[in-house]
XYZ file of C-alpha atoms in Angstrom:
438
model
C -0.021 0.009 0.012
C 1.327 3.475 -0.856
C 2.513 5.777 1.885
C 0.475 8.949 2.432
C 1.679 12.168 0.833
C 1.897 13.889 4.173
C 4.101 11.217 5.694
C 7.015 13.566 6.465
C 5.145 16.823 6.834
C 6.282 16.898 10.477
C 9.659 16.165 11.989
C 10.448 12.550 12.460
C 9.828 11.385 16.118
C 13.035 9.512 16.811
C 11.712 8.115 20.140
C 8.783 6.465 18.369
C 11.047 5.107 15.645
C 13.396 3.735 18.290
C 10.558 1.797 19.803
C 9.673 0.397 16.409
C 13.157 -0.581 15.373
C 15.736 -1.977 17.771
C 18.633 -1.280 15.369
C 17.725 2.398 15.301
C 17.254 2.400 19.089
C 20.996 1.781 19.483
C 21.789 5.221 18.051
C 19.169 7.356 19.855
C 20.526 9.425 22.734
C 18.896 9.590 26.184
C 17.188 12.848 25.308
C 15.476 11.232 22.244
C 17.730 12.921 19.697
C 20.063 11.545 17.052
C 23.762 12.389 16.703
C 23.834 13.518 13.061
C 27.607 13.813 13.122
C 27.738 10.012 13.404
C 27.624 8.412 9.917
C 26.354 5.104 11.319
C 23.421 6.819 13.013
C 22.498 8.700 9.869
C 22.700 5.550 7.773
C 20.576 3.606 10.231
C 17.939 6.387 10.118
C 17.623 5.948 6.388
C 17.436 2.160 6.639
C 14.909 2.262 9.449
C 12.560 4.762 7.699
C 12.678 2.760 4.467
C 11.854 -0.445 6.419
C 9.032 1.121 8.562
C 7.350 3.295 5.980
C 7.924 1.465 2.731
C 8.872 -2.125 3.690
C 12.126 -1.781 1.859
C 15.426 -3.234 3.041
C 18.707 -1.867 1.787
C 22.421 -2.260 2.281
C 24.670 0.797 2.152
C 28.475 1.067 1.995
C 30.122 3.347 4.501
C 31.876 5.417 1.768
C 28.967 6.358 -0.491
C 26.114 8.822 -0.167
C 23.377 8.049 2.351
C 20.136 9.517 0.964
C 17.687 11.288 3.328
C 14.414 9.544 2.910
C 11.967 12.502 3.330
C 13.731 14.517 0.633
C 13.803 11.605 -1.813
C 10.144 10.753 -1.081
C 9.104 14.376 -1.715
C 10.785 14.265 -5.149
C 8.907 11.051 -6.026
C 5.660 12.776 -4.938
C 6.463 15.681 -7.314
C 7.045 13.277 -10.192
C 3.660 11.668 -9.425
C 1.973 15.132 -9.529
C 3.644 15.960 -12.893
C 2.477 12.662 -14.456
C -0.976 12.631 -12.874
C -1.854 16.194 -14.009
C -0.512 15.707 -17.550
C -2.019 12.336 -18.394
C -3.755 12.142 -21.782
C -6.937 10.953 -20.009
C -7.269 14.561 -18.576
C -8.562 13.156 -15.294
C -5.771 14.767 -13.232
C -5.681 11.870 -10.738
C -3.795 8.698 -10.202
C -4.487 6.071 -12.752
C -3.463 2.700 -11.230
C -3.568 1.056 -14.658
C -1.158 3.455 -16.328
C 2.164 1.784 -16.995
C 5.002 4.210 -16.323
C 8.722 3.880 -17.044
C 11.223 6.159 -15.355
C 14.964 6.558 -15.634
C 17.138 7.334 -12.629
C 20.327 9.057 -13.757
C 23.022 8.216 -11.222
C 21.042 5.927 -9.009
C 23.683 5.576 -6.284
C 24.295 2.629 -3.979
C 20.842 2.829 -2.446
C 18.856 2.842 -5.704
C 16.375 4.793 -3.598
C 14.314 6.527 -6.279
C 13.495 3.355 -8.104
C 12.750 1.501 -4.853
C 10.473 4.254 -3.578
C 8.767 4.693 -6.946
C 8.015 0.976 -7.234
C 6.756 0.819 -3.629
C 4.375 3.712 -4.304
C 3.076 2.793 -7.761
C 2.573 -0.891 -8.598
C 2.612 -0.206 -12.420
C 5.861 1.723 -12.393
C 9.091 0.363 -13.749
C 12.566 1.859 -13.806
C 15.885 1.780 -15.596
C 18.724 2.975 -13.383
C 22.247 4.017 -14.346
C 25.476 4.809 -12.583
C 29.143 5.212 -13.627
C 30.522 3.978 -10.325
C 31.225 0.278 -9.937
C 30.617 0.147 -6.197
C 27.347 2.045 -6.480
C 26.088 -0.291 -9.143
C 27.113 -3.394 -7.157
C 25.018 -2.242 -4.164
C 22.174 -1.001 -6.362
C 21.897 -4.421 -7.983
C 21.965 -6.076 -4.554
C 19.180 -3.788 -3.216
C 17.030 -4.483 -6.261
C 17.321 -8.224 -5.687
C 16.808 -7.968 -1.918
C 13.463 -6.225 -2.463
C 12.263 -8.624 -5.209
C 12.209 -5.902 -7.819
C 14.416 -7.483 -10.467
C 11.425 -7.661 -12.862
C 10.688 -3.936 -12.481
C 14.118 -2.255 -12.102
C 16.770 -2.694 -14.818
C 20.287 -1.513 -13.913
C 22.770 -0.318 -16.573
C 26.336 0.658 -15.768
C 27.466 3.590 -17.887
C 30.657 5.529 -18.385
C 31.557 9.250 -18.450
C 31.328 8.995 -22.237
C 27.836 7.515 -22.274
C 24.670 9.552 -22.829
C 23.020 10.564 -19.608
C 19.757 9.279 -21.110
C 20.832 6.036 -22.847
C 17.484 5.010 -24.327
C 19.078 3.299 -27.303
C 21.512 1.289 -25.132
C 18.549 0.258 -22.990
C 16.539 -0.687 -26.040
C 13.714 1.592 -24.894
C 11.818 3.738 -27.403
C 10.323 6.135 -24.868
C 10.042 6.819 -21.141
C 7.722 8.846 -18.965
C 10.270 10.732 -16.871
C 13.887 11.051 -15.773
C 14.855 11.585 -12.169
C 18.278 12.717 -11.066
C 20.212 13.858 -8.028
C 23.299 15.331 -9.825
C 26.687 16.073 -8.295
C 26.139 19.603 -6.874
C 29.723 20.908 -6.832
C 32.223 21.946 -9.493
C 35.260 21.073 -7.339
C 36.290 19.618 -4.058
C 37.254 23.039 -2.782
C 33.761 24.329 -3.503
C 32.263 21.392 -1.654
C 34.451 22.070 1.393
C 33.741 25.767 1.317
C 30.014 25.083 1.235
C 30.255 22.709 4.189
C 32.258 25.175 6.193
C 29.782 27.991 5.621
C 26.802 26.083 7.091
C 25.712 25.320 10.554
C 25.128 21.631 11.149
C 22.235 20.450 8.968
C 20.070 17.415 9.800
C 22.157 15.089 7.631
C 25.554 16.570 8.377
C 27.576 13.294 8.278
C 28.375 13.289 4.646
C 29.816 9.905 3.469
C 29.596 10.638 -0.252
C 32.482 9.853 -2.589
C 33.939 12.572 -4.804
C 32.475 10.920 -7.934
C 28.972 11.407 -6.497
C 29.328 15.019 -5.381
C 31.740 16.767 -7.753
C 31.532 17.195 -11.586
C 33.160 19.746 -13.904
C 30.918 22.791 -13.955
C 28.783 21.542 -11.058
C 25.085 20.800 -11.215
C 24.385 23.566 -13.758
C 26.737 21.918 -16.245
C 25.336 18.476 -15.458
C 21.722 19.457 -15.946
C 22.671 21.491 -19.054
C 23.845 18.194 -20.572
C 20.441 16.704 -19.809
C 18.791 19.663 -21.498
C 21.022 19.264 -24.578
C 20.146 15.553 -24.781
C 16.455 16.355 -24.390
C 16.649 18.678 -27.435
C 17.597 15.615 -29.465
C 15.319 13.130 -27.757
C 12.328 15.512 -27.568
C 9.135 13.585 -26.766
C 10.825 10.258 -26.325
C 10.554 11.332 -22.683
C 7.461 13.099 -21.349
C 9.154 14.817 -18.378
C 12.834 15.490 -17.895
C 13.582 16.395 -14.239
C 16.433 16.973 -11.862
C 16.950 17.945 -8.299
C 19.185 20.908 -7.526
C 21.252 21.739 -4.441
C 21.416 25.474 -4.998
C 18.562 27.913 -5.489
C 20.935 30.041 -7.593
C 20.990 27.289 -10.208
C 17.194 27.623 -10.860
C 17.234 30.925 -12.819
C 20.320 29.877 -14.811
C 18.679 26.607 -15.920
C 15.252 28.125 -16.595
C 16.931 30.635 -18.917
C 18.763 27.741 -20.633
C 15.425 25.987 -21.131
C 13.917 29.101 -22.615
C 16.904 29.462 -24.923
C 16.465 25.876 -26.082
C 12.877 26.580 -26.999
C 11.168 24.921 -24.063
C 7.844 26.504 -23.230
C 6.536 23.924 -20.774
C 8.420 23.627 -17.513
C 7.966 23.408 -13.740
C 9.912 24.233 -10.636
C 9.662 22.898 -7.062
C 11.022 23.563 -3.592
C 11.575 20.504 -1.399
C 11.601 21.274 2.304
C 12.949 18.662 4.675
C 12.045 19.065 8.301
C 11.820 22.830 7.877
C 15.653 23.086 7.633
C 17.319 21.546 4.557
C 16.019 22.810 1.269
C 16.487 21.453 -2.212
C 14.908 22.409 -5.503
C 13.584 20.678 -8.561
C 13.332 21.567 -12.245
C 11.277 19.743 -14.873
C 10.545 20.329 -18.541
C 8.577 18.720 -21.337
C 8.477 18.999 -25.111
C 4.854 17.884 -25.004
C 1.696 19.952 -25.002
C 0.140 18.626 -21.774
C 0.255 21.217 -19.028
C 0.709 20.485 -15.297
C -1.448 22.008 -12.589
C -0.153 25.234 -11.081
C 0.499 23.863 -7.614
C 2.820 21.303 -9.269
C 4.612 23.575 -11.775
C 4.848 26.894 -9.877
C 6.060 25.563 -6.537
C 8.992 27.738 -5.433
C 7.658 30.533 -3.182
C 9.117 33.971 -3.950
C 10.642 32.990 -7.252
C 10.396 35.937 -9.750
C 7.426 35.542 -12.099
C 9.541 35.541 -15.214
C 11.112 32.301 -14.059
C 7.798 30.620 -13.501
C 5.785 28.907 -16.272
C 2.711 30.686 -17.556
C -0.257 30.171 -15.095
C -2.314 27.227 -16.213
C -5.419 28.220 -14.212
C -7.680 31.189 -13.821
C -10.725 31.756 -11.632
C -13.487 34.384 -11.455
C -16.932 34.698 -9.975
C -20.346 35.744 -11.161
C -23.191 36.702 -8.813
C -26.898 36.091 -8.426
C -26.964 32.875 -10.326
C -27.178 29.099 -9.702
C -24.693 26.460 -10.850
C -27.324 25.048 -13.216
C -27.976 28.366 -14.826
C -24.252 29.053 -15.103
C -23.715 25.666 -16.723
C -26.475 26.442 -19.181
C -24.818 29.769 -20.124
C -21.400 28.058 -20.529
C -22.827 25.298 -22.660
C -24.782 27.680 -24.879
C -21.678 29.858 -25.370
C -19.275 27.042 -26.211
C -21.701 24.936 -28.284
C -22.049 27.934 -30.618
C -18.280 27.979 -31.253
C -16.325 25.760 -33.639
C -14.827 23.631 -30.945
C -15.317 20.292 -29.195
C -17.079 20.599 -25.791
C -18.441 18.006 -23.365
C -19.991 18.953 -20.057
C -20.589 16.447 -17.229
C -23.416 17.810 -15.093
C -22.872 15.562 -11.964
C -19.313 16.889 -11.713
C -20.158 20.447 -12.846
C -17.100 20.065 -15.091
C -16.486 20.183 -18.825
C -13.551 19.567 -21.163
C -13.076 21.296 -24.533
C -10.661 21.418 -27.423
C -10.158 23.978 -30.160
C -8.060 23.876 -33.285
C -7.544 27.603 -33.244
C -8.978 30.908 -31.884
C -12.660 30.509 -32.817
C -14.013 32.933 -30.193
C -12.535 36.252 -31.293
C -14.821 38.802 -32.839
C -13.062 38.338 -36.180
C -13.531 34.547 -36.102
C -17.191 34.806 -35.236
C -17.733 37.501 -37.835
C -16.185 35.292 -40.507
C -18.312 32.358 -39.371
C -21.522 34.465 -39.668
C -20.460 35.720 -43.131
C -19.742 32.138 -44.300
C -23.094 31.047 -42.947
C -24.879 33.863 -44.750
C -23.287 32.911 -48.087
C -24.158 29.239 -47.739
C -27.594 29.850 -46.351
C -26.865 27.899 -43.191
C -27.259 29.159 -39.615
C -24.148 29.912 -37.605
C -25.276 27.346 -35.026
C -25.444 24.573 -37.607
C -22.344 25.514 -39.641
C -20.211 22.594 -38.483
C -17.837 22.128 -41.383
C -14.886 23.270 -39.323
C -16.237 22.283 -35.930
C -14.288 19.754 -33.784
C -16.314 16.736 -32.810
C -15.673 13.563 -30.812
C -14.067 11.924 -33.833
C -11.376 14.571 -34.140
C -7.934 13.869 -32.733
C -7.432 15.861 -29.544
C -3.696 15.912 -30.185
C -4.382 18.204 -33.176
C -6.066 20.784 -30.962
C -4.194 24.000 -30.384
C -5.968 24.423 -26.990
C -7.305 21.926 -24.525
C -9.167 23.277 -21.432
C -11.253 22.259 -18.488
C -13.970 24.356 -16.823
C -15.229 23.573 -13.360
C -18.081 25.348 -11.573
C -18.294 25.593 -7.757
C -20.528 27.396 -5.252
C -18.648 30.403 -3.919
C -18.488 31.374 -0.241
C -20.240 34.523 -1.284
C -23.998 33.910 -1.227
C -25.496 33.519 -4.673
C -22.149 33.504 -6.480
C -20.535 30.866 -8.653
C -16.834 30.425 -9.242
C -15.710 29.516 -12.728
C -12.326 27.782 -12.675
C -10.625 27.372 -16.028
C -7.628 25.048 -16.473
C -5.184 24.972 -19.369
C -4.862 21.286 -20.117
C -2.903 21.254 -23.352
C -1.449 23.537 -26.011
C 1.745 25.485 -26.777
C 0.465 29.028 -27.015
C -0.252 30.758 -23.698
C -1.760 33.715 -25.533
C -4.481 31.354 -26.832
C -5.417 30.222 -23.315
C -5.298 33.769 -22.013
C -7.517 34.947 -24.868
C -10.025 32.192 -24.245
C -10.179 32.943 -20.501
C -10.759 36.614 -21.242
C -13.572 35.834 -23.608
C -15.194 33.459 -21.115
C -15.127 36.040 -18.340
C -16.337 38.787 -20.570
C -19.252 36.857 -22.006
C -20.437 35.316 -18.720
C -20.082 38.534 -16.747
C -22.078 40.515 -19.269
C -25.170 38.192 -19.192
């Protein structure tokens, strides 16, 4: 059974965990705290959390990175949100039947992302890579120990291998990449960073240089992923990476924009209210994630955030049924595909182009006059259920809810698919204008 999303929303109670796991109890001090400067204690914390919360058992070497479980779990949850809100079913919820394949770039000795992903989602599978012999030996061992050999495929790579070796894996396409890149450009930078910090929760760092240092640091590493994604395009739905420095986010967002990416997301991962990490994701596809998933770094300048995929406004002195009737009448008279589900007060629509502007409606009326057909019945260019939704320039969802204000209805519009933000913005403006004027 999947662990709840809020599993680590509060600090871990070490006293409770000590009662649940005798091995962890050996490392807890008399005051119920853990000595985070002790590598063995930190490693046991990771093992005990994985065992208690996910029924996973792992072995870890003493000279490789020990991953903090809450941070890694939060990253998996973000991946789930990206995939769930950009599924081609447009349901925006978990589909247990959807088969998903992920790639962990640099899986480490723990293989933690693949283990967590498989424990959370029964239909998920992974390919995992690493350039380090020892990491790959332990990763293979952890895969076997948790009976996941049929769902996790390891591949040892080299520094000359592609970071996303789909051809070497014999895989045509994947759903996402996940990566915890080396953060630092040099050992001196790593040491300077450690010296500048007060003791963090996971202060005992056992990582090897190969795991923590790369020429150019994390920006250069993720830039390589961006460059490979330019070639691979939609062979992967979501390319993602964790980042150790907030300063890397604006640099990489600008690189994405420069590469022509118009669909991206950013995330802040907070661990116990102290340690912070950040995530960046991008897609060459048209499916748009929900705003709480894609615009999730508080205080980040707006120009670094993706275009808002949701708008909301209210109209007064009207019922939900009457509002639904107005929306249906408005959209059914446009050359687009629209289906409204009354029990859910929700509808989904698709348009090939801007068919709601005054110019578009004027042209439609003129065409109807020449052919002697009414504008309502002039369906030559109208999308219907047989048209391919992938050909639509705009996909949208409209949901109606009762406002807290008496007699008011909220109209929530969600950008589901498309490449042109101006089209979604124009549609939302038309919807608000037309409904507010009635």
